[in-house]
Coordinates of C-alpha atoms and ligand atoms in Angstrom, one line a residue:
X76 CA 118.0 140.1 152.0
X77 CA 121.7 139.8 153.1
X78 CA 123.8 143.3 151.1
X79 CA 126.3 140.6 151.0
X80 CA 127.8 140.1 147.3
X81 CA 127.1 136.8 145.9
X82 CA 130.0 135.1 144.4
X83 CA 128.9 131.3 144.7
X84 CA 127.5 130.9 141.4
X85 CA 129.0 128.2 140.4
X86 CA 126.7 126.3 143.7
X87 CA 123.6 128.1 142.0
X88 CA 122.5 130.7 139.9
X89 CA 118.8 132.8 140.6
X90 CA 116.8 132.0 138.2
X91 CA 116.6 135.3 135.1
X92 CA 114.1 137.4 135.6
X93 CA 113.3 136.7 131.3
X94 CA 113.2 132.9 132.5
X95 CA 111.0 133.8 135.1
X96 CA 108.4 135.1 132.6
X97 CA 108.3 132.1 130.8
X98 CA 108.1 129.7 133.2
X99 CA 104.9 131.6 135.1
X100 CA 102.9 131.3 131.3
X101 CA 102.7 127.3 132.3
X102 CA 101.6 127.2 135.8
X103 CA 98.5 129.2 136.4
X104 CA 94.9 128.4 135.3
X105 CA 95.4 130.7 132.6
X106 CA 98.7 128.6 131.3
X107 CA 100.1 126.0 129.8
X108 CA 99.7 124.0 132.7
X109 CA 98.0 120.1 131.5
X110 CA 100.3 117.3 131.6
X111 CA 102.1 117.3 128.0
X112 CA 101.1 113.5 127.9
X113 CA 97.2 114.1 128.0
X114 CA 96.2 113.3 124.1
X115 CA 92.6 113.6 124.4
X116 CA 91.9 117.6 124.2
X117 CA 93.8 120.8 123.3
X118 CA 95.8 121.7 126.9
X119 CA 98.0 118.4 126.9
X120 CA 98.5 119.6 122.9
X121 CA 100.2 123.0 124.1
X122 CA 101.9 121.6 127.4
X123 CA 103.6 119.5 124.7
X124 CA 104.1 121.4 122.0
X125 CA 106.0 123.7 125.1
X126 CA 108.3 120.9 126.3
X127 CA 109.0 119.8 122.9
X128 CA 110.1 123.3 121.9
X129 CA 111.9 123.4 124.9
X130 CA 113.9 120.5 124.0
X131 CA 114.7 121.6 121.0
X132 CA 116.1 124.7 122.5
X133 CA 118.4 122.2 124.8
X134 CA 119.4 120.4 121.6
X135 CA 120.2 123.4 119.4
X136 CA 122.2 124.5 122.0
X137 CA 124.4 120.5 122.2
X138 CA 123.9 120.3 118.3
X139 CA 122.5 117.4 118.9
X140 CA 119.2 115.5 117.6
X141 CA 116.0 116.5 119.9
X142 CA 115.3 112.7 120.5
X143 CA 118.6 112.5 122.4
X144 CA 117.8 114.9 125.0
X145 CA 116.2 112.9 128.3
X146 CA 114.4 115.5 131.0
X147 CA 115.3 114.2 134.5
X148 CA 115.6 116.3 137.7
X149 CA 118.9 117.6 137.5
X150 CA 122.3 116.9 136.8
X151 CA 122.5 114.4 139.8
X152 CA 119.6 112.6 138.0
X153 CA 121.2 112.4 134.8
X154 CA 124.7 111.5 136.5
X155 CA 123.0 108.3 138.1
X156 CA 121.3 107.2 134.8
X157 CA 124.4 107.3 132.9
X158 CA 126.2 105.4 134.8
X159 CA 124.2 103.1 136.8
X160 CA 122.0 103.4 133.6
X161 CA 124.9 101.9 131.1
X162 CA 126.5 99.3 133.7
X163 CA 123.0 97.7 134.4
X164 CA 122.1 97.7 130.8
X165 CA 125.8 95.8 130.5
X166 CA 125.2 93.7 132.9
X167 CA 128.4 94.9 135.3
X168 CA 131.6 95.3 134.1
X169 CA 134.2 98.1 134.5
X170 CA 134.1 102.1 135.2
X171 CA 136.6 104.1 134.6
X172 CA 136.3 108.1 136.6
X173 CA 138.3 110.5 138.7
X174 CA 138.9 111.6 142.4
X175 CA 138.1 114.5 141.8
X176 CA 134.5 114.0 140.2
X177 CA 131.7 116.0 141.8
X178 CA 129.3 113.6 144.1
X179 CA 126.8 112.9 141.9
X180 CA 129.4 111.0 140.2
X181 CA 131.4 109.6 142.6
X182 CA 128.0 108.2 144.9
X183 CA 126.8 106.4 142.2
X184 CA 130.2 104.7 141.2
X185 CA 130.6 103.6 145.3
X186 CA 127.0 102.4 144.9
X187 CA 128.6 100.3 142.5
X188 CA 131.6 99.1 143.6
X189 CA 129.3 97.9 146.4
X190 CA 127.3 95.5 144.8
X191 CA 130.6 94.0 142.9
X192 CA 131.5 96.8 140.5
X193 CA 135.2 97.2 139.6
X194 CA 135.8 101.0 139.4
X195 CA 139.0 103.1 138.7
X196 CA 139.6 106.7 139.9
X197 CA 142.0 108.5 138.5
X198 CA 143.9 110.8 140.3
X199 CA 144.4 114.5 138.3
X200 CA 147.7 116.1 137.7
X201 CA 148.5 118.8 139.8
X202 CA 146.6 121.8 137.4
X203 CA 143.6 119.4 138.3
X204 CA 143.4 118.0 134.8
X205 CA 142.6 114.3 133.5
X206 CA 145.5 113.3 131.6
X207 CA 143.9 111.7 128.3
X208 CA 146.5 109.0 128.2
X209 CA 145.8 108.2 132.2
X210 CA 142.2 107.0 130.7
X211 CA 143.8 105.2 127.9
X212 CA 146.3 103.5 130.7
X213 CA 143.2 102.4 132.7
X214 CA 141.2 100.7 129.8
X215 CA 140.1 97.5 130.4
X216 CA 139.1 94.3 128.5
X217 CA 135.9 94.8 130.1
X218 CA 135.5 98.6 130.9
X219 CA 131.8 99.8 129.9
X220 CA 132.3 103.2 131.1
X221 CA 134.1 106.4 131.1
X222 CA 132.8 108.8 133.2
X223 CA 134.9 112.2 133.3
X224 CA 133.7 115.8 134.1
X225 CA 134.6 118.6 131.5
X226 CA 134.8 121.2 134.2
X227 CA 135.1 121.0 138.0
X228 CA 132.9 122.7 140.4
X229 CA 135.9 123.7 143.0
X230 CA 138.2 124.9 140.5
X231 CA 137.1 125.7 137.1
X232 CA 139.2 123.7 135.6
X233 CA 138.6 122.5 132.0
X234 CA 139.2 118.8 130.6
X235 CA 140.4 118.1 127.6
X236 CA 136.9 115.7 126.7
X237 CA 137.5 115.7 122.9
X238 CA 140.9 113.8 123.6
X239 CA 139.1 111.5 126.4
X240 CA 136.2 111.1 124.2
X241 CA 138.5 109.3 121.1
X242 CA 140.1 107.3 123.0
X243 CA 136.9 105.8 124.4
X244 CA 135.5 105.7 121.1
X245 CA 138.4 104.2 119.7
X246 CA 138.3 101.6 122.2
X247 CA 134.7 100.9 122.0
X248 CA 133.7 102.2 125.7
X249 CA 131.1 104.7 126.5
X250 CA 131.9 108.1 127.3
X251 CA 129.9 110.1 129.7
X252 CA 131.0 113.6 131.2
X253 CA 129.0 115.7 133.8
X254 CA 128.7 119.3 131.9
X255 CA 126.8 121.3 134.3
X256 CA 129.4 123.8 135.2
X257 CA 129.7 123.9 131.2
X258 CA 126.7 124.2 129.0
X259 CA 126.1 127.5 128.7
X260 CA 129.5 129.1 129.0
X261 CA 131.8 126.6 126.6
X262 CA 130.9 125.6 123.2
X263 CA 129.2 122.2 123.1
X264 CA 129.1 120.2 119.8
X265 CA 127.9 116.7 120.1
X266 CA 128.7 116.1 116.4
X267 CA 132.0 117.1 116.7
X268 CA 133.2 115.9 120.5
X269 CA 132.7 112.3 120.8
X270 CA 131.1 112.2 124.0
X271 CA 127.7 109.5 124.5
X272 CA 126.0 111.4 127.0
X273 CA 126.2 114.7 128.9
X274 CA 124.2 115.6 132.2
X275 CA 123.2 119.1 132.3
X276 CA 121.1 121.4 135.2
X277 CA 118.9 124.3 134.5
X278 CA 120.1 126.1 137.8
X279 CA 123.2 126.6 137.0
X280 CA 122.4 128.4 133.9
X281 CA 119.9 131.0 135.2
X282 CA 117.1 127.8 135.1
X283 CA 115.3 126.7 137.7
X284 CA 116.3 124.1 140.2
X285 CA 115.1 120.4 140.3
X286 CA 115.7 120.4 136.3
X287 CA 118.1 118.5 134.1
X288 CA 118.7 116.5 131.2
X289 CA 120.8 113.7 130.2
X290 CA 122.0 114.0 126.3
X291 CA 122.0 110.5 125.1
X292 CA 123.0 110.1 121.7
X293 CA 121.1 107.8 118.8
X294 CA 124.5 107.4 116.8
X295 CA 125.8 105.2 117.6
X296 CA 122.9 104.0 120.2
X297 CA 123.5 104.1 123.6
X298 CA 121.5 101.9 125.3
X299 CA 120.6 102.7 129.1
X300 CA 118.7 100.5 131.9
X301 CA 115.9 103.3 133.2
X302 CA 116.4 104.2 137.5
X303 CA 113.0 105.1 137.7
X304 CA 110.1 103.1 136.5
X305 CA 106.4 104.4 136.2
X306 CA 104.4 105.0 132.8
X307 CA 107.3 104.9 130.4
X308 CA 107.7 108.2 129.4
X309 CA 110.8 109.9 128.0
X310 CA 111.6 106.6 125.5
X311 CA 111.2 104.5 128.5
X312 CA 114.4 106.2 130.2
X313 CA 112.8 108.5 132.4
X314 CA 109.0 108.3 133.8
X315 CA 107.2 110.5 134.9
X316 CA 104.9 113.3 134.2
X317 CA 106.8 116.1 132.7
X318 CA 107.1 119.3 134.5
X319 CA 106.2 121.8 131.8
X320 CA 107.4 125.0 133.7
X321 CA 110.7 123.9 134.7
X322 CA 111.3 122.3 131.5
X323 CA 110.6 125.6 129.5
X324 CA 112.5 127.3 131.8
X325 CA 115.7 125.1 131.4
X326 CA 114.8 125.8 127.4
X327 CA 114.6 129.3 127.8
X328 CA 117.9 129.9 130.3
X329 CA 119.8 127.8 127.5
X330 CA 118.9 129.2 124.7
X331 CA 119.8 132.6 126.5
X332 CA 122.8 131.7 128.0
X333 CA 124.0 129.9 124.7
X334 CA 123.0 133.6 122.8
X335 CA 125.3 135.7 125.0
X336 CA 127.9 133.3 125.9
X337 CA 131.1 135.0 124.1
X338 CA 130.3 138.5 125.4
X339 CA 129.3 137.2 129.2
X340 CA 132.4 134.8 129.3
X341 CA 134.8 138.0 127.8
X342 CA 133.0 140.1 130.7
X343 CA 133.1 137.4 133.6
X344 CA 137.1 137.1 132.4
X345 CA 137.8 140.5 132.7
X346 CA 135.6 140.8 136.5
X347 CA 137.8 137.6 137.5
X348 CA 140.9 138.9 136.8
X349 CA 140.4 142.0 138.1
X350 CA 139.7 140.2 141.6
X351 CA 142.8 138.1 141.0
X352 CA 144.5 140.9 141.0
X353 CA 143.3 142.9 144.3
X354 CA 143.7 139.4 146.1
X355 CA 147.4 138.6 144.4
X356 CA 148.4 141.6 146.3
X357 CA 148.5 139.7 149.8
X358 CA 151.4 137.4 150.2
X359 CA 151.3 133.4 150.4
X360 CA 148.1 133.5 148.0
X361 CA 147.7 130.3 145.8
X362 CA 145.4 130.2 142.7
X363 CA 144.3 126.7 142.6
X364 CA 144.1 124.9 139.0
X365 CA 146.2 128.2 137.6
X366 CA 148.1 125.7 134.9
X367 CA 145.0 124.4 133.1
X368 CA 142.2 126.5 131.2
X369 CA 139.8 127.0 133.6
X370 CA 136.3 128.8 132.8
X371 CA 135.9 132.6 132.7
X372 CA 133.9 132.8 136.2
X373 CA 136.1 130.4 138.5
X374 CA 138.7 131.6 141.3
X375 CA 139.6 128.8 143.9
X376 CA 142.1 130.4 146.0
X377 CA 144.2 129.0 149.3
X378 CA 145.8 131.4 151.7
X379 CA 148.5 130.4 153.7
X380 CA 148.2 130.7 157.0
X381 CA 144.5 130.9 156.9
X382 CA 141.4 128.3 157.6
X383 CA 139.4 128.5 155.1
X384 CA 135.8 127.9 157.2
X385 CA 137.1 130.8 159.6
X386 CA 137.6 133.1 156.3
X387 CA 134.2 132.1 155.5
X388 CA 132.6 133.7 158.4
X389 CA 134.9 136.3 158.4
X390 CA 133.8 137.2 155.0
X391 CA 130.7 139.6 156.2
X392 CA 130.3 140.9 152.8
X393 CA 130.6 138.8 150.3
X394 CA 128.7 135.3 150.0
X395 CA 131.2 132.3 149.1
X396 CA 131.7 128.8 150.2
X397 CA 134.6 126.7 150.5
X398 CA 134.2 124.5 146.8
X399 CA 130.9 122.6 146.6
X400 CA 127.9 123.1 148.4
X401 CA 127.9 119.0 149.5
X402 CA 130.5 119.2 151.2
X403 CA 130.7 122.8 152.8
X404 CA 128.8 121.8 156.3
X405 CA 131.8 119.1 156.8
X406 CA 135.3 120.4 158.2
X407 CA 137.1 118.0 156.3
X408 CA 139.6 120.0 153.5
X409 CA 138.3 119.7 150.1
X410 CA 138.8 116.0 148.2
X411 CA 139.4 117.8 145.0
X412 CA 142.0 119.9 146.6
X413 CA 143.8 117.2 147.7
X414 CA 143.7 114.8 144.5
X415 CA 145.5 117.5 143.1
X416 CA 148.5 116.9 145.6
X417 CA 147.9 120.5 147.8
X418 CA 149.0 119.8 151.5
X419 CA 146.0 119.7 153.6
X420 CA 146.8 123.2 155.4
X421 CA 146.4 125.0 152.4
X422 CA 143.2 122.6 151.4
X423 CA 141.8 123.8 154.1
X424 CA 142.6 127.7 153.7
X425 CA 141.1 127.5 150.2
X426 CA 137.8 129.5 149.3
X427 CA 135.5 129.4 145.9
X428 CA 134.7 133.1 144.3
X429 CA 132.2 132.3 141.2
X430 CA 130.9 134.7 139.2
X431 CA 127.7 135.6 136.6
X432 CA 125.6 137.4 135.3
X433 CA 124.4 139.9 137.8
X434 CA 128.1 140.5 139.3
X435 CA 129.7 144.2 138.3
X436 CA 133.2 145.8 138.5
X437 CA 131.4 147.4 142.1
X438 CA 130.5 144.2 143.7
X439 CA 134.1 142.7 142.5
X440 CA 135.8 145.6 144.1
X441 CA 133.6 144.9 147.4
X442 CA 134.4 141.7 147.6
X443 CA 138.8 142.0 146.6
X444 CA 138.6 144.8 149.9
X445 CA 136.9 142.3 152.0
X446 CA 139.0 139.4 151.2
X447 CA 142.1 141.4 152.0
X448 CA 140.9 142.7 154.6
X449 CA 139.5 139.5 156.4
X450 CA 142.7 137.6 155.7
X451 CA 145.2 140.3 157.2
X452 CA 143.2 140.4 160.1
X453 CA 143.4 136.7 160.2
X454 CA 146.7 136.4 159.9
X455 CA 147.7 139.3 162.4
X456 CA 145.0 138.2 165.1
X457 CA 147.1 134.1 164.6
X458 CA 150.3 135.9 164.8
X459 CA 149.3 138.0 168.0
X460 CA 148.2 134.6 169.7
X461 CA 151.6 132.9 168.6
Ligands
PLP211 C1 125.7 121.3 140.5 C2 126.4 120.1 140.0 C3 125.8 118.9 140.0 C4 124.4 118.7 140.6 O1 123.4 119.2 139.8 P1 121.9 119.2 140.4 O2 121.1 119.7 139.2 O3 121.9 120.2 141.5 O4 121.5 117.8 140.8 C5 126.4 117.8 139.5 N1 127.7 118.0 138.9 C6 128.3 119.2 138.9 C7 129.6 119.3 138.3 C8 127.7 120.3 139.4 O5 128.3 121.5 139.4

């Protein structure tokens, strides 16, 4: 293993070691390990008496109603059956999103325009927030969908979805948001945000990859056209058999990371700033979203002067990527960057430090010396060839 210090957490998270525990009780011969769908003897009783537990766990921690929570493979899953989901189920009609959604969003909505789909982005303000009143501008006589993310992958920043949300329930149109940079670290009340669905991933809450869920709420109904077809399970939204261990570990990592959110968002806070404040001691550095609340474990930085994919390998000791892990093996700057108006030099010079759970004031300190230290010698080495 690399002694480099991970700071990309917000691309994945390992899995806890308390999570890991669980999950291993349903694989083995010894485990829970029957399909939770087998009625006829006493293993497919357990194997569902663990998911549905588990999914209560997911829905204590959304307040929401256990029937509203739909297991898919992750929070690209849960993306594409919200909003292919609704506008098939509509029968076409209008979408309403952002440029600076993550992919799993985006895809799906060009998938759309492509068979005849009319879709708006919206472009965010220069903090990288969604003006409410932009939505309520872009409403439609026939808009189905609003599809808005309550916090960005690149940049932390946080949307203002309870605004969003009652305007699209005041209007009538569906409101989805992509939460998995959220659940887990912000509060999440489905009873009192007005948000129809909400796609979450286990892994990046200490949950294992290839897990997800789309919320889906009962009240009023949302009605969705299932993606993939096979046995009916999940209501008829989502078939397939149901993978027990990775479902009780996306229960588990919830229900932990719900239990020590205030503390580990106070701590990951203090650790950020801290790092702000070693790399704030270099000239010409921007903090990207700095206007907007942004969560506790974000920095997205640009450094004039300074290409960001070159930082990246000069960063020896310290594990980071450029925004999202999509789009890191492309040299192009970052889209999100540049829907929020930055100059395509500094888009380009701009790195992503995330933090969690397993990062300390030593690894922070690390990681502020190497950042300095790679971007003087950066800057020095482009002013020696000039
Ligand atoms: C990670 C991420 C996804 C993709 O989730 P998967 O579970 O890996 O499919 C989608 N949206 C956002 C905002 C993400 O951060």
């Amino acid at each position: 293993m690399s002694q480099a210090v991970y700071l990309d957490y917000a691309a994945t998270t390992p899995v806890d070691p308390r999570v890991v525990e669980v999950m291993m009780r349903h694989l083995g011969p010894e485990g829970t390990f029957a399909n939770p769908a087998s009625r006829s003897h006493l293993y497919g009783w357990l194997a569902e008496e663990a998911v549905e537990g588990a999914r209560r766990q997911v829905a204590d921690a959304l307040n929401a109603d256990p029937r509203e929570i739909v297991w898919t493979s992750g929070a690209t899953e849960a993306d594409n059956l919200a909003i292919k989901g609704v506008v098939e189920q509509r029968g076409g009609g209008h979408v309403i999103t952002a440029a600076s959604e993550h992919k799993a969003v985006l895809d799906p909505c060009g998938w759309l325009e492509r068979s005849g789909v009319s879709v708006t982005y919206l472009a965010p303000g220069p903090d990288g927030r969604i003006d409410p009143r932009a939505v309520a501008d872009a409403l439609r006589e026939d808009t189905v969908l609003v599809s808005i993310m309550h916090a960005n992958n690149e940049t932390g920043v946080i949307n203002d979805i309870d605004a969003i949300g009652a305007i699209c329930r005041e209007a009538g149109v569906l409101f989805h948001s992509d939460a998995a940079q959220t659940a887990g670290k912000l509060p999440l009340d489905v009873r009192a945000t007005p948000v129809d669905m909400l796609s979450l991933s286990a892994h990046k809450f200490y949950g294992p990859k290839g897990m997800g869920a789309l919320y889906v709420r009962r009240h009023p109904d949302v009605r969705l056209s299932a993606q993939i077809h096979g046995g009916g399970h999940e209501r008829n939204m989502r078939s397939g058999t149901l993978a027990t261990h990775q479902i009780v570990g996306m229960g588990e990592a919830l229900a932990l990371a719900v239990a020590e959110r205030d503390a580990e968002q106070a701590r990951l806070a203090e650790l950020r700033d801290r790092l702000w404040a070693r790399i704030a001691e270099l000239p010409g550095v921007h903090l990207n979203g700095r206007d907007a609340p942004r969560l506790a474990g974000h920095l997205n930085v640009a450094f004039e002067g300074v290409d960001g994919e070159m930082l990246l390998t000069a960063l020896t000791d310290v594990a980071v990527s450029t925004g999202s892990a999509c789009t890191s093996a492309s040299l192009e700057p970052s889209y999100v960057l540049k829907a929020m108006g930055l100059a395509d030099d500094l888009a380009h010079g701009a790195i992503r430090l995330s933090l969690g759970r397993f990062t300390d004031e030593d690894q922070v300190d690390r990681a502020g010396q190497n950042v300095t230290e790679a971007v003087t010698r950066l800057r020095d080495a482009a002013r020696n060839r000039a």
